[in-house]
Every structure is written in C-alpha cells, then in structure tokens.
Coordinates of C-alpha atoms and ligand atoms in Angstrom, one line a residue:
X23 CA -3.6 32.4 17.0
X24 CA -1.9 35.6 17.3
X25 CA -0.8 37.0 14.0
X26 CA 2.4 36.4 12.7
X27 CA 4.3 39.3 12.7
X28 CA 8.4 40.3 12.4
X29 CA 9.7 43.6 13.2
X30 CA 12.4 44.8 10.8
X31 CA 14.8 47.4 11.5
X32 CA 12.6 48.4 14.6
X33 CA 9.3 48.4 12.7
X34 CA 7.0 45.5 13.6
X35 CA 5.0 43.9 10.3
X36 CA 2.8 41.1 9.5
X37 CA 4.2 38.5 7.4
X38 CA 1.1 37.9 5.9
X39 CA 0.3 37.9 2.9
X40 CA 3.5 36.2 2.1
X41 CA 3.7 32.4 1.2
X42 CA 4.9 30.3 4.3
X43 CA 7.9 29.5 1.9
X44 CA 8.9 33.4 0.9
X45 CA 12.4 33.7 2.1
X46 CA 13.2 36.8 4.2
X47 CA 14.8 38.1 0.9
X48 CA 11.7 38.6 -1.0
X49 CA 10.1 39.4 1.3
X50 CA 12.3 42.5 2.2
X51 CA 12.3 43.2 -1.0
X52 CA 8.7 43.2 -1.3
X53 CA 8.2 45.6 1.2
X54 CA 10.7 48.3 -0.9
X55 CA 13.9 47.0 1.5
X56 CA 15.8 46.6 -1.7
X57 CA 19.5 47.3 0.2
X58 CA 19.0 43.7 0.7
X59 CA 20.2 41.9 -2.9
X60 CA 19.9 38.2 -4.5
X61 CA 23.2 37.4 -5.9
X62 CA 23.0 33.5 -6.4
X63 CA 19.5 32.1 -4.0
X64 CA 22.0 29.8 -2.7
X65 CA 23.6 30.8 0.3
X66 CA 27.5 31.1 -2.0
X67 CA 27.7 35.0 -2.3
X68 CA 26.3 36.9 0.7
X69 CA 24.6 40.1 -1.1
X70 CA 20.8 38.9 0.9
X71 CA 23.0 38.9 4.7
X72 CA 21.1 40.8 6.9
X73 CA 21.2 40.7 11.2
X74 CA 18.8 38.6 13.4
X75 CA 18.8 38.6 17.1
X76 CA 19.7 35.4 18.8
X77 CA 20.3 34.2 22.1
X78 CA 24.3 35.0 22.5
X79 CA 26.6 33.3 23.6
X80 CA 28.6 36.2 25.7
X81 CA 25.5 38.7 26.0
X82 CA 22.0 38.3 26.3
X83 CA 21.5 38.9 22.4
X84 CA 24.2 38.7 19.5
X85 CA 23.4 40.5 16.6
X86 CA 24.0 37.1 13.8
X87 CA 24.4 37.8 9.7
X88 CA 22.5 35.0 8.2
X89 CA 21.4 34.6 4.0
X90 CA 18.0 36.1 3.9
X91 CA 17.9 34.0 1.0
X92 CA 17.7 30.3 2.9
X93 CA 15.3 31.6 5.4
X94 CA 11.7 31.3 5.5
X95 CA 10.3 34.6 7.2
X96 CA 7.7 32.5 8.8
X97 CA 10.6 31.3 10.9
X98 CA 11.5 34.8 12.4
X99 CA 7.4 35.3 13.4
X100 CA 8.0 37.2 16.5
X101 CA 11.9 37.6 16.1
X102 CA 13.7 41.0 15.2
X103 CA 16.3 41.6 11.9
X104 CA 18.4 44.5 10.9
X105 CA 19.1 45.2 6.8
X106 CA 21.4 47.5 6.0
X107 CA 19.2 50.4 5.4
X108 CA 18.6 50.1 9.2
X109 CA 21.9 50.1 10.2
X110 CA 22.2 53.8 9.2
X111 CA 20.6 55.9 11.6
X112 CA 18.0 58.6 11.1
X113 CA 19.6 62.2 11.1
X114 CA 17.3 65.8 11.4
X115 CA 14.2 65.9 9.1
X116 CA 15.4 66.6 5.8
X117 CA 18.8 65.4 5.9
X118 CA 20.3 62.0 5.3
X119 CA 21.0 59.0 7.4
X120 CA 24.4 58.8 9.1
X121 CA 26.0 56.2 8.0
X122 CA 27.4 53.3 10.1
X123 CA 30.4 53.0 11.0
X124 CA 31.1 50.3 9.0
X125 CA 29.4 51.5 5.9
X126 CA 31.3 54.8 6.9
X127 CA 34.6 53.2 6.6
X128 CA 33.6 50.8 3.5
X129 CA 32.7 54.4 2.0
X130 CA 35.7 56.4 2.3
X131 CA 38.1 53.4 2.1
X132 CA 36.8 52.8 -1.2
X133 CA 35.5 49.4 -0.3
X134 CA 32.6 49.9 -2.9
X135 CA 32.0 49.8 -6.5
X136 CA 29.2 48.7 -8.5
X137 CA 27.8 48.2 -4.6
X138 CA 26.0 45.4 -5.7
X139 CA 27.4 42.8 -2.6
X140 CA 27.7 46.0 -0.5
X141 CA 24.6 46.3 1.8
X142 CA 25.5 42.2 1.8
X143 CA 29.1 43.0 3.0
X144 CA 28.3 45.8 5.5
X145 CA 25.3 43.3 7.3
X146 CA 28.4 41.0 7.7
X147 CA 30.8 43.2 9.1
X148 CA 28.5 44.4 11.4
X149 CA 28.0 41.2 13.2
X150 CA 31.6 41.1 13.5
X151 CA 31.4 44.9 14.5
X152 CA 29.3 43.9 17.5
X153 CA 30.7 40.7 18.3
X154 CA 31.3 41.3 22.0
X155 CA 34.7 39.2 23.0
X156 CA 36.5 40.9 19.3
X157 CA 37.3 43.7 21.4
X158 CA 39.0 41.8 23.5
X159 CA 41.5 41.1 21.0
X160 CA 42.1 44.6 19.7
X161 CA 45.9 45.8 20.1
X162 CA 46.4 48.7 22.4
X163 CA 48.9 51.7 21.6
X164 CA 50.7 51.2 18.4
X165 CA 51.5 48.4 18.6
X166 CA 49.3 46.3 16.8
X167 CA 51.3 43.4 15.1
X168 CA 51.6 42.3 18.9
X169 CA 48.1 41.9 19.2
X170 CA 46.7 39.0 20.7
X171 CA 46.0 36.9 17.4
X172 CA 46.4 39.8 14.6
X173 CA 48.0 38.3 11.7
X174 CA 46.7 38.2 8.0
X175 CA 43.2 37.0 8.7
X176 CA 42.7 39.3 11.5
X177 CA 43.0 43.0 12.2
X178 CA 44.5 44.6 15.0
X179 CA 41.3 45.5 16.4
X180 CA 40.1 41.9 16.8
X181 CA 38.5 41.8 13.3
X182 CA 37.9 38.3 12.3
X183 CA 38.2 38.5 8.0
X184 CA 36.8 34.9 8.6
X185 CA 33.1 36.5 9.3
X186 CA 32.9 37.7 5.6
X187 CA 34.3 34.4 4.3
X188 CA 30.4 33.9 3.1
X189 CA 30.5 37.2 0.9
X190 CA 31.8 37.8 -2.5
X191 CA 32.9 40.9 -4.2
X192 CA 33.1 40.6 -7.8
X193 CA 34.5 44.6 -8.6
X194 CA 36.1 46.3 -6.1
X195 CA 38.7 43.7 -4.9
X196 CA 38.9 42.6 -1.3
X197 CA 42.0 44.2 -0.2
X198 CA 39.8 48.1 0.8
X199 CA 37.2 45.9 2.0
X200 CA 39.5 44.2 4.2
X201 CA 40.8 47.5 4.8
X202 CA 37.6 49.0 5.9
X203 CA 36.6 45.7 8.1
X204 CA 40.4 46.3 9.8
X205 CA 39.4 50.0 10.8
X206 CA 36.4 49.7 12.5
X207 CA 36.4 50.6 16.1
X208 CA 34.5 50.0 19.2
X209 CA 30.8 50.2 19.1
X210 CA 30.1 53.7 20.9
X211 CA 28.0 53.7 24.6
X212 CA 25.0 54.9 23.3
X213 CA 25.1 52.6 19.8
X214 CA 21.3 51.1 19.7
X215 CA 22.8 47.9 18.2
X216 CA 25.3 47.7 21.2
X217 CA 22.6 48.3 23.9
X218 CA 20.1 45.9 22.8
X219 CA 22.7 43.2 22.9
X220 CA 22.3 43.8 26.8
X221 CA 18.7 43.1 26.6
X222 CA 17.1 39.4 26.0
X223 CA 17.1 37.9 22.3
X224 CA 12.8 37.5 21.2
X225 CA 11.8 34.1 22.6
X226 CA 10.9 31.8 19.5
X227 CA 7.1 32.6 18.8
X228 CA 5.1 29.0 18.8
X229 CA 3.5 29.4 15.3
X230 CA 1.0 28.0 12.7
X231 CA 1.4 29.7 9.6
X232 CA -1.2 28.8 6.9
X233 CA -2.0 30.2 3.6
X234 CA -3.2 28.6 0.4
X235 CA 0.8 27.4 -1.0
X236 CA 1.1 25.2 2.8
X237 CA 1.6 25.5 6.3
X238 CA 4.9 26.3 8.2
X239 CA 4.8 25.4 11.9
X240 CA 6.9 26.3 14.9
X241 CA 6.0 24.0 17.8
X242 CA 6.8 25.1 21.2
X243 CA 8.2 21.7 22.2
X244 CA 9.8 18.4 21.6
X245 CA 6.7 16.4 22.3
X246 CA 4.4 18.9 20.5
X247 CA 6.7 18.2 17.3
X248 CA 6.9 14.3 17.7
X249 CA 3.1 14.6 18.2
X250 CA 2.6 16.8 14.9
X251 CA 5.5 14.5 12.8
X252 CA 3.3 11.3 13.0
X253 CA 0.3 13.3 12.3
X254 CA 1.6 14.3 9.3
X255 CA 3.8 11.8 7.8
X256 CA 4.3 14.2 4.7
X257 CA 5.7 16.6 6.9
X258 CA 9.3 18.3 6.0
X259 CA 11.4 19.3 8.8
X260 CA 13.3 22.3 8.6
X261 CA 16.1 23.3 11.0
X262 CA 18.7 26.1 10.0
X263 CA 17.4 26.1 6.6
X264 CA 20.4 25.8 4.8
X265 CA 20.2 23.1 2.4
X266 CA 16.4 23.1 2.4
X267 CA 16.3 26.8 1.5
X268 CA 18.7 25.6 -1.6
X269 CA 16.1 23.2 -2.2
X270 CA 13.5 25.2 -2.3
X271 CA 14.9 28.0 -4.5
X272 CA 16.9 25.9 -7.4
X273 CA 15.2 22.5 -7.5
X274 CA 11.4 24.1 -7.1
X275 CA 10.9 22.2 -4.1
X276 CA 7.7 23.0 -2.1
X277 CA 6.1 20.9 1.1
X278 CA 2.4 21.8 2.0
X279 CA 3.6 21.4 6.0
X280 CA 6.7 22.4 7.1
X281 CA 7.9 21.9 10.9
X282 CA 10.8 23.9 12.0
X283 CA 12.6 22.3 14.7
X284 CA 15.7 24.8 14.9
X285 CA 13.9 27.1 18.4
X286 CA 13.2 23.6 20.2
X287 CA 14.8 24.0 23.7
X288 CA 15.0 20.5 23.9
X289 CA 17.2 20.3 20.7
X290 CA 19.2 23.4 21.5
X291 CA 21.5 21.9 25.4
X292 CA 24.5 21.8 25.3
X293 CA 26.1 19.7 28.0
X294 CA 29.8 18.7 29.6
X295 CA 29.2 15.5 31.6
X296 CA 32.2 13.7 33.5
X297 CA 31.7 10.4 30.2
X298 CA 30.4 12.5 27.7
X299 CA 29.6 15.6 25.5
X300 CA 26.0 16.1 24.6
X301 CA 25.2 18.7 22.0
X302 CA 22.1 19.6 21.1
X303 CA 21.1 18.6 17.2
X304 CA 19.6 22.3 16.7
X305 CA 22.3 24.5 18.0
X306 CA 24.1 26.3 15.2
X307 CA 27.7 25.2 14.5
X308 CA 28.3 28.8 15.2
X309 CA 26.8 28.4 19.0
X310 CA 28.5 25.5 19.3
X311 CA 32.2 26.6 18.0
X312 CA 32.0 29.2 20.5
X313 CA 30.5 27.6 23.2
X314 CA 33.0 24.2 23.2
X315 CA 35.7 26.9 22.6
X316 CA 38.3 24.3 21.9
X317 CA 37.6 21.6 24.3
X318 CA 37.1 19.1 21.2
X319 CA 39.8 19.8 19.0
X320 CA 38.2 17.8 15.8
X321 CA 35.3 20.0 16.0
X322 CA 37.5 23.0 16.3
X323 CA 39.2 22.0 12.9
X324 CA 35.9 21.3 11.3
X325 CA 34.1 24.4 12.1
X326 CA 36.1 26.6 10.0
X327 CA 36.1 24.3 7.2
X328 CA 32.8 24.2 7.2
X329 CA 30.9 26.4 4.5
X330 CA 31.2 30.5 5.4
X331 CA 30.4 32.0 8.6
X332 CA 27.0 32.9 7.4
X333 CA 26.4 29.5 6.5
X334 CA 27.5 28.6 10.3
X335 CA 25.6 30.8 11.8
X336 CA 22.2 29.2 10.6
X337 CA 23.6 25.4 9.6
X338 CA 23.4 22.9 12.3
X339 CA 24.4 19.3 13.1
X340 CA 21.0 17.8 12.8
X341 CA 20.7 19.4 9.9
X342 CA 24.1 17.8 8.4
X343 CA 23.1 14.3 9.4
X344 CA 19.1 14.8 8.5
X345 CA 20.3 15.2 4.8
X346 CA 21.9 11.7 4.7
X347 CA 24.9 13.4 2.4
X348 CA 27.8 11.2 1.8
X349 CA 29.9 14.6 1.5
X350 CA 28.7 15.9 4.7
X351 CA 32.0 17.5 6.7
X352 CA 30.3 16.6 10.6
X353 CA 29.7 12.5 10.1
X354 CA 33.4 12.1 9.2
X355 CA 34.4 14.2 11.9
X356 CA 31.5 12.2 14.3
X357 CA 32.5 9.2 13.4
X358 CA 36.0 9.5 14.2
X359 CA 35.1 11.2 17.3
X360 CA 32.9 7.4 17.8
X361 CA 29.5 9.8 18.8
X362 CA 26.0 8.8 18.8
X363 CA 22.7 9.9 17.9
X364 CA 19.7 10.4 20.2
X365 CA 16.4 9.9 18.3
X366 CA 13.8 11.0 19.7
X367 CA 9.9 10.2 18.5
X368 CA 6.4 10.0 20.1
X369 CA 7.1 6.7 21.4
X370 CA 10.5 8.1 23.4
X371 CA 14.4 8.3 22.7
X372 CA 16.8 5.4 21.8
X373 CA 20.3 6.0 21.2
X374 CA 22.3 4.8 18.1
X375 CA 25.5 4.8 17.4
X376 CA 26.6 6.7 14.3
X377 CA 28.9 4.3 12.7
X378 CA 25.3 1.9 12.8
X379 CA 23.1 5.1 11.6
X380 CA 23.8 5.2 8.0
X381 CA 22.6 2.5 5.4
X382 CA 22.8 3.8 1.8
X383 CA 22.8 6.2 -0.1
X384 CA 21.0 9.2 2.1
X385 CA 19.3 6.7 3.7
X386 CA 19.9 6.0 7.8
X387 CA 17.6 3.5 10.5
X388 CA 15.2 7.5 11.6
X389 CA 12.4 6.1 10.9
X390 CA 9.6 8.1 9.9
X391 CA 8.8 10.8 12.6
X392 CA 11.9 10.4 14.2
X393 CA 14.0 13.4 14.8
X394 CA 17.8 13.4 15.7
X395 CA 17.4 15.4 19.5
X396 CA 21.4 15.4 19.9
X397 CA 25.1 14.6 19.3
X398 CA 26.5 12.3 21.7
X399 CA 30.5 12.3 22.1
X400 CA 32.0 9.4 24.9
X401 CA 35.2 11.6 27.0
X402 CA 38.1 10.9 27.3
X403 CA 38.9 12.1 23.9
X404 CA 41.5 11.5 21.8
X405 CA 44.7 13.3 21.6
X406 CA 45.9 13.0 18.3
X407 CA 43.4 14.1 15.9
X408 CA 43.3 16.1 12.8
X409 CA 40.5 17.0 9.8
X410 CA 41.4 17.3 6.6
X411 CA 38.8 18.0 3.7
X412 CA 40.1 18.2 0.2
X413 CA 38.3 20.7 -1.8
X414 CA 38.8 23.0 -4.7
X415 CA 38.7 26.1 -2.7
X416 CA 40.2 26.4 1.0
X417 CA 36.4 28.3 2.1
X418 CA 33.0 27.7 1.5
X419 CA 32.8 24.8 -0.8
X420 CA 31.8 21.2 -0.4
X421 CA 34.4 18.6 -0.4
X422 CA 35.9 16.2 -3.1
X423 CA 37.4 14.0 -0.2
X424 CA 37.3 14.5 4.0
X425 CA 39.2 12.6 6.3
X426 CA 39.1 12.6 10.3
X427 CA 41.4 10.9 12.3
X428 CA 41.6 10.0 16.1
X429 CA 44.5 8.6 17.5
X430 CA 45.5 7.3 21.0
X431 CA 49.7 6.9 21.1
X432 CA 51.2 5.9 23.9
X433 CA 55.0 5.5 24.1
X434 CA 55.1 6.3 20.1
X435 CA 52.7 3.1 20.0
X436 CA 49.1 3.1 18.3
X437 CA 47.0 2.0 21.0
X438 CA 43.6 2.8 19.1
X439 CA 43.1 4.4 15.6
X440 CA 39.3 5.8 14.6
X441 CA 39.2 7.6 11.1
X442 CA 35.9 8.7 9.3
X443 CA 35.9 9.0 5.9
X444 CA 33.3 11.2 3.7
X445 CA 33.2 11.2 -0.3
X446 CA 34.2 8.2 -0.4
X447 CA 31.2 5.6 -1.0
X448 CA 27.6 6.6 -0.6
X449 CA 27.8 7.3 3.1
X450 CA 30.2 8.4 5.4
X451 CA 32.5 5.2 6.3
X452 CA 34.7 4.1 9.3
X453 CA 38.3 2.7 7.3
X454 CA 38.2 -0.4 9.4
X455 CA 41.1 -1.7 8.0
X456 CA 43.5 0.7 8.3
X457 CA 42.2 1.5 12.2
X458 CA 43.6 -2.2 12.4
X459 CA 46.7 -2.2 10.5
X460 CA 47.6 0.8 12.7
X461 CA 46.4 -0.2 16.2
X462 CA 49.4 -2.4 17.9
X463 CA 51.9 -0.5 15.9
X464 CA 54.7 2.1 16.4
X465 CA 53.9 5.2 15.2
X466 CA 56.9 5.3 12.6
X467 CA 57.1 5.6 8.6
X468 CA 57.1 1.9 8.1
X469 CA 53.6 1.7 9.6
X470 CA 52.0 4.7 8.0
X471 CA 53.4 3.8 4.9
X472 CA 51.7 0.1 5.0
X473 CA 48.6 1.8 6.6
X474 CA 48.5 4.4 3.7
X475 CA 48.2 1.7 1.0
X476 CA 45.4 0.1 3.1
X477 CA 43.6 3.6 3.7
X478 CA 43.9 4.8 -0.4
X479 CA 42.0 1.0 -0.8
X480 CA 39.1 2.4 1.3
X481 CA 35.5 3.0 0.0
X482 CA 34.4 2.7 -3.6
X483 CA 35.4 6.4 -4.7
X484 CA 33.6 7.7 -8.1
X485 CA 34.5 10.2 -10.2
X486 CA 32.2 13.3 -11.1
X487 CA 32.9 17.3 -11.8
X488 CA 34.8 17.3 -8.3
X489 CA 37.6 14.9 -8.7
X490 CA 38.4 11.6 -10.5
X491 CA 38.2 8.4 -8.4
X492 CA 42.0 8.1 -8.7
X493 CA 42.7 11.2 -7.2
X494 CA 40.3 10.6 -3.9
X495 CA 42.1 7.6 -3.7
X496 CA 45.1 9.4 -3.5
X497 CA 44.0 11.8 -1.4
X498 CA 43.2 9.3 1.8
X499 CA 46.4 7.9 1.6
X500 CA 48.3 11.6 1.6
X501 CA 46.3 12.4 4.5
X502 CA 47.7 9.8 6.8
X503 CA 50.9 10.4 5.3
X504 CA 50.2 14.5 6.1
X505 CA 49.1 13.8 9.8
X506 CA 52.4 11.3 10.5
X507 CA 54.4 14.3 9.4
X508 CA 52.5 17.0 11.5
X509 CA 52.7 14.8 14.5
X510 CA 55.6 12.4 14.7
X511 CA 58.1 14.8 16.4
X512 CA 54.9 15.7 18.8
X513 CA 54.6 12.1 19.7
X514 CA 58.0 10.9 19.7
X515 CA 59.1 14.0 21.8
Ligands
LIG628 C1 26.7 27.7 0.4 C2 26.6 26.4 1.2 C3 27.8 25.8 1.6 C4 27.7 24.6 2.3 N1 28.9 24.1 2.7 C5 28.9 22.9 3.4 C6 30.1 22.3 3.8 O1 31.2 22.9 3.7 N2 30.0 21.1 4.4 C7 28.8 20.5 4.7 O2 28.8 19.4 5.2 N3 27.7 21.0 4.3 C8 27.6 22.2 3.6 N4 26.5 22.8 3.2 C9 25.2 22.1 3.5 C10 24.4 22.6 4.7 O3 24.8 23.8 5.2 C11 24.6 21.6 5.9 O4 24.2 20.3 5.5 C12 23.9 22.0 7.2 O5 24.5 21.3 8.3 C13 22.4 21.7 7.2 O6 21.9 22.1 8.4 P1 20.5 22.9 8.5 O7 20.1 23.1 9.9 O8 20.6 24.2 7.7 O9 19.5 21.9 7.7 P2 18.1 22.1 7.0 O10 18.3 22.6 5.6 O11 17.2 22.8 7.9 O12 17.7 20.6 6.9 C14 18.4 19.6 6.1 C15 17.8 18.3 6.3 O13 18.0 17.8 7.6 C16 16.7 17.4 8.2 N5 16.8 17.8 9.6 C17 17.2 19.0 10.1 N6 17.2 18.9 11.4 C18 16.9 17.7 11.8 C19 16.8 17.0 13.0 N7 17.0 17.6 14.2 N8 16.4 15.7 13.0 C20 16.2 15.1 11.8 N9 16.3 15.6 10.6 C21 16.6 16.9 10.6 C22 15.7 18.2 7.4 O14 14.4 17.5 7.4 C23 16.3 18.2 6.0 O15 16.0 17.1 5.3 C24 26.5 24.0 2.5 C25 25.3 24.6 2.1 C26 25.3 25.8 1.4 C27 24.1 26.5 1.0
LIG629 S1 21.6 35.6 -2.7 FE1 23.6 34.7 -2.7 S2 23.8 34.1 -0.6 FE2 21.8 34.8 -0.7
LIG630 S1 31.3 46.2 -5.4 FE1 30.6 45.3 -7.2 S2 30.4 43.2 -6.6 FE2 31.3 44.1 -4.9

C-alpha cells in the first residue's frame, strides 16, 4: 500500500504518524501550521477553515473552505489543502510574504483585531474569491447597486456574505469584514490558485490507514465497501464528517474501523430523468445546490437554511438521513417532496420509500451493512411549495420546529397536499391529516384555518432548551397560516 500522504500548501507529507482519527486541525497544527485555530471543535465558529480541492462544479477544480476540525486527514490521503499561511505568497529571500488579496484587504480595511477567527475568515473568503461564476455577477462601471443580485447580502463584485455565514468574529465586528469581503477583485491571470482550478481536482486515493488507535478506510467502490461493511459489522461509516467529527471531538467517540463512503463514484451521480431526480447520497449539499440550480425549489429553500456554507460544503444527504435525527432539515423537505431511498448492500439495491424508512427514535429498516446509495425524487414536482424551519437564529443552527409543504392547486382547489414535519415526534412525520383536510378543498381562509388546527394537533412535540411543546405546536399551525398568505394571490391570480 502506498503511503498515505497529503500535500499542504504545495508541500506533499505523510500523515503518518497521526491517529486515523487526528482531524486535519491538529494535525496542521502539529506540523507548526498554527494560522489554522480551534475555536469551538464543532464546526459553529470557522477559525480551523482551510481550502481543499474538489471536483467543481464550473471548473475542473474549486478551491472549497471546509472545518479542518470535522475532518479526519486520513480522508484527504492523496488530496491537496490550502491554510492561510499558504495563501500568501513567497516574496525575495529575506522579505516577507505578500499578502493575499483578501488578507490584503481584511488588513488595511481593519477587518482584524485580536485575529484570532482571522486566518479562519480569510480561508473562507477565499473560496468565495475564486468561486468561478461570482464574477459573473460583479457590477460593471459605477454602477453597482444595479448589479445583477447586489443587495445587503451580496457585494457588487458578486461577493456572496453567505460563504462566511460558518465564521464568527467575536472583536472586530462584521461590518470591515464585510467591507473587506465586498472589495476583493478578480483573481489576477497568473494567480496560482486561479490556474490550478483549470487543472483536475486529486482523484480520491483508495486507502487503508492503520495505526494502533484503528483503521480508516477509503474503498475504491461501492461493491468494495458493501464487501468490507458485512466484514466488519462494527464498522462506522463516515461521509462528509460533519456530525461524526462532532462526535468524535465532544462525546470522546472513537471506532477501531472507520469506512468513508463520501469519494464513492457510485454515491456521488447526479441525474435528471424524464420521472425522476436521482441524487447521489454522497454529493455535498453544496454540489448539489449548485448543480440542481433551482430546478427543485424545496431544495433551493433548504439549502441555505441549512447549517453555514462550510458546513455545506462537507455535509451531505446520506449523511442527514444515516444519523436517524428527528431534527434533521432534508427528511422534512424529502418527505414532502414524496422521495425514496436506494439502499444498496452486498446482496444488491432495493428501493424504499422515505415516508416507510423511519421507525423510531434514530432508528430506520438499513439494516446492518446497508448504505443509503441515493435520493430518489418522482417529477412532476409540485408547484406550491415552501420550507420553513423555526430556529433561534436565522443561520447555522439546528431547528426547534421544520415544516415542508407541497401543494398541487388547480383552479384555487387543493388537488394534493404533502407536508413533512421534523421536531415534532421522534422522527420526521408526514401530517396525514391535514394533507386530507386540505386535499378537495379551495384554497381560501376557511380551509387553512380548519387545516391549521389539524396541523398544530400533529406529532407529540416535547419541550427541551429549544422551545416548549406549546410553542412547536404553534409554530405548525402559523406555518400553513404563513404559506396561505405568501401564496393566495399567486394562486388565485
Ligand atoms: C455546526 C453544525 C451545524 C449543523 N446544522 C445542521 C442543520 O442546520 N440542519 C441539519 O439537518 N443538520 C445540521 N447539522 C448536522 C450535519 O451537518 C448533517 O446531519 C449532515 O447532513 C451530516 O452529513 P455528513 O455527510 O457530514 O455525515 P457524517 O457525519 O459523515 O455521518 C453521519 C451519520 O450518517 C451515516 N452515513 C453517512 N453517509 C451514509 C450513507 N451514504 N449511508 C448510510 N449511512 C450514512 C454515518 O454512518 C453517520 O452515522 C449540523 C452540524 C454541525 C456540526
Ligand atoms: S474550531 Fe470552530 S469550527 Fe472548527
Ligand atoms: S478579530 Fe478577534 S475574534 Fe475576530
């Protein structure tokens, strides 16, 4: 086997000796790359962010900001990252780096104080920097407020604030930072960070990574990693990392065999068919945000609700639905959206439908070995359909109540109702009854009232430090109540 190696900021070097569970955080740090910080181990404050090159979805390669402090750095054997001491490039012997540009304009836009979440902040932006269609977006001349989508969340030169939504600042205050992120220009011709987005991303390196504390494996296929999964029943998968990295860093959780399944081309299609869409349970909600591009609304509404952008960028749907959580945002979302699961395992694939999948409390018919292989989502979709997730804060935070809601209205008539409910029992619910006390009916205050009272009866809501069962109660029935307002001109018109 060859030896496990990652090259960092141009450099390649082993992983070993690290522990197959040593996040890419210590081990940057480790090896003196102390730019890199830990603010919380949990993926909530964005000082670990550094740059990996993925497949893009517009280039060969996008440069991606992910939390060093989720991922294993066996799972980049073979791939290439950027911190933000390599973002600054080497000047004449003697002298000192020149800065980035958008460590330049952090610097003299005073986006900086203690510096603590800066190299964190700076990895960010830069993904954003290089992101190749935000140029696209940029206003021209002078004026900028007529710029293709530049309002208050994005900057006249196609800055998306959104792509720092994973990164706190506790000194300085956002509004230089947002200042520095809205002056950044277009990456220059002969930018090294430009020109290797022209190039292919590293192909995922098949690995076997063993030392004393476990092993961490990276098949090279789908039937290699059914084949390994009934070997070793006491095998944890691992996809983007994102709540197993939490895991592993706050509870103390350690597996002795670990099999990530987040590089399996099998797990990693996306595909439009005439009856359906099939997405692929190891693409990043990122990668799949940009490549649906709008074509399923719901999923367009989620995606931003979901987490941060750095969280996206590693998180994935199989993921979401492997932890069984009752508060996951997709299943509500899925459910409406009436998708099913392919489950693949050594025996072969069998398709269940979602609203069958779940049957406790983070408990669903995989059996043992199985892994979730993709998303399936019938077409025609929908055309009334809206997400709402209640949460204390608007970004990156998991939520109290979520409600998603697909409607079919013809003539100002309900002719079918789907709505998925999440925080609500101990999985994520269809609300049955209120898809039939809306389905036959006009679309009109009388019904949504009636269907309100039905939908605030849904579930078995509890209270904990979130919100009170009362108040998710409440909540479903103000979301209906919020989407007849949204919509009924829309559909009566
Ligand atoms: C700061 C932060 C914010 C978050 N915010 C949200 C939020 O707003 N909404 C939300 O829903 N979640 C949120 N999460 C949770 C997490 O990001 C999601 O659940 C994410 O989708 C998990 O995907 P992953 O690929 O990272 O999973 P991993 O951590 O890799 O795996 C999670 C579980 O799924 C299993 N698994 C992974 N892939 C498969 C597969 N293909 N087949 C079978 N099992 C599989 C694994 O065995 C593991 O048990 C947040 C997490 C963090 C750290
Ligand atoms: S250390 Fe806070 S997100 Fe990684
Ligand atoms: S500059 Fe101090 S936390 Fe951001």
């Amino acid at each position: 086997m060859v030896e496990a190696r990652i090259t960092v900021n141009g450099k390649s070097t082993p992983i070993s000796p690290a522990a197959p569970q040593t996040t890419v955080l210590d081990f940057l740090r480790d090896r003196g790359l102390t730019g890199t910080k830990e603010g919380c181990a949990e993926g909530e404050c964005g000082a670990c962010s550094v740059l990996v090159a993925r497949p893009g979805v517009n280039k060969p390669t996008d440069w991606v900001a992910v939390n060093a402090c989720l991922v294993p750095v066996a799972s980049l054997d073979g791939q290439e990252i950027v911190t933000s001491e390599g973002l600054a490039t080497a000047g004449e012997p003697g002298t000192a780096p020149a800065l980035h540009p958008v460590q330049e304009e952090m610097a003299v836009r005073g986006g900086s104080q203690c510096g603590y979440c800066t190299p964190g902040f700076v990895c960010s932006m830069a993904a954003e920097y290089y992101r190749p269609d935000r140029c696209a977006h940029a206003a021209t001349g002078t004026d900028a407020d007529a710029a293709d989508g530049h309002d208050a969340e994005h900057g006249p030169n196609g800055f998306d604030l959104h792509s720092l939504s994973g990164n706190l600042c506790r000194c300085t205050g956002y509004r230089p930072i947002r200042d520095a992120a809205f002056a950044v220009g277009a990456p220059t011709e002969d930018d090294p960070l430009a020109q290797r987005r022209e190039q292919s991303a590293p192909e995922p390196a098949a690995t076997e990574y063993t030392r004393d504390e476990g092993t961490f494996v990276r098949p090279g296929s789908l039937a290699d990693a059914v084949r390994l999964l009934r070997e070793r029943p006491d095998a944890v998968v691992v996809a983007g990392s994102t709540d197993w990295g939490v895991e592993v860093n706050i509870r103390s959780r350690r597996a002795d065999y670990v099999v990530a399944v987040d590089r399996l081309p099998e797990l990693r299609e996306l595909r439009v068919e005439s009856d359906h869409i099939e997405i692929g349970a190891a693409q990043t909600l990122t990668e799949i945000e940009r490549r649906l591009d709008g074509e399923v609304p719901l999923l367009a509404e989620l995606f931003p609700q979901f987490a941060s952008r750095l969280i996206r960028n590693s998180a994935t749907l199989g993921g979401n639905l492997g932890t069984g959580s009752p508060i996951g945002d997709s299943p509500p979302v899925l459910l409406a959206l009436e998708a099913s699961l392919v489950l693949a395992d050594a025996d072969g694939e069998r398709v269940v439908p979602l609203a069958d999948y779940f049957t406790g409390y983070r408990q669903s018919v995989r059996r043992p070995g199985e892994l979730i292989r993709a998303v399936r989502i019938p077409l025609p979709l929908s055309p009334v359909t809206a997400f709402h997730k209640i949460a204390k804060r608007r970004f990156d935070d998991i939520s109290s109540v979520a409600v998603a809601f697909a409607l079919d209205i013809e003539d100002g008539v309900v002719r079918k109702a789907r709505i998925g409910l999440g925080g609500v029992a101990a999985t994520p619910i269809r609300a049955l009854a209120t898809e039939a006390a809306l389905e036959g009916k006009p679309w009109v205050t009388e019904t949504v009232e009636a269907a309100a009272q039905v939908l605030q009866a849904q579930g078995t809501p509890m209270s904990d430090h979130r919100a009170s069962s009362e108040y998710r109660a409440a909540m479903l029935g103000q979301s209906l109540l919020k989407l007849h307002a949204q919509t009924r001109e829309a559909v009566s018109s």
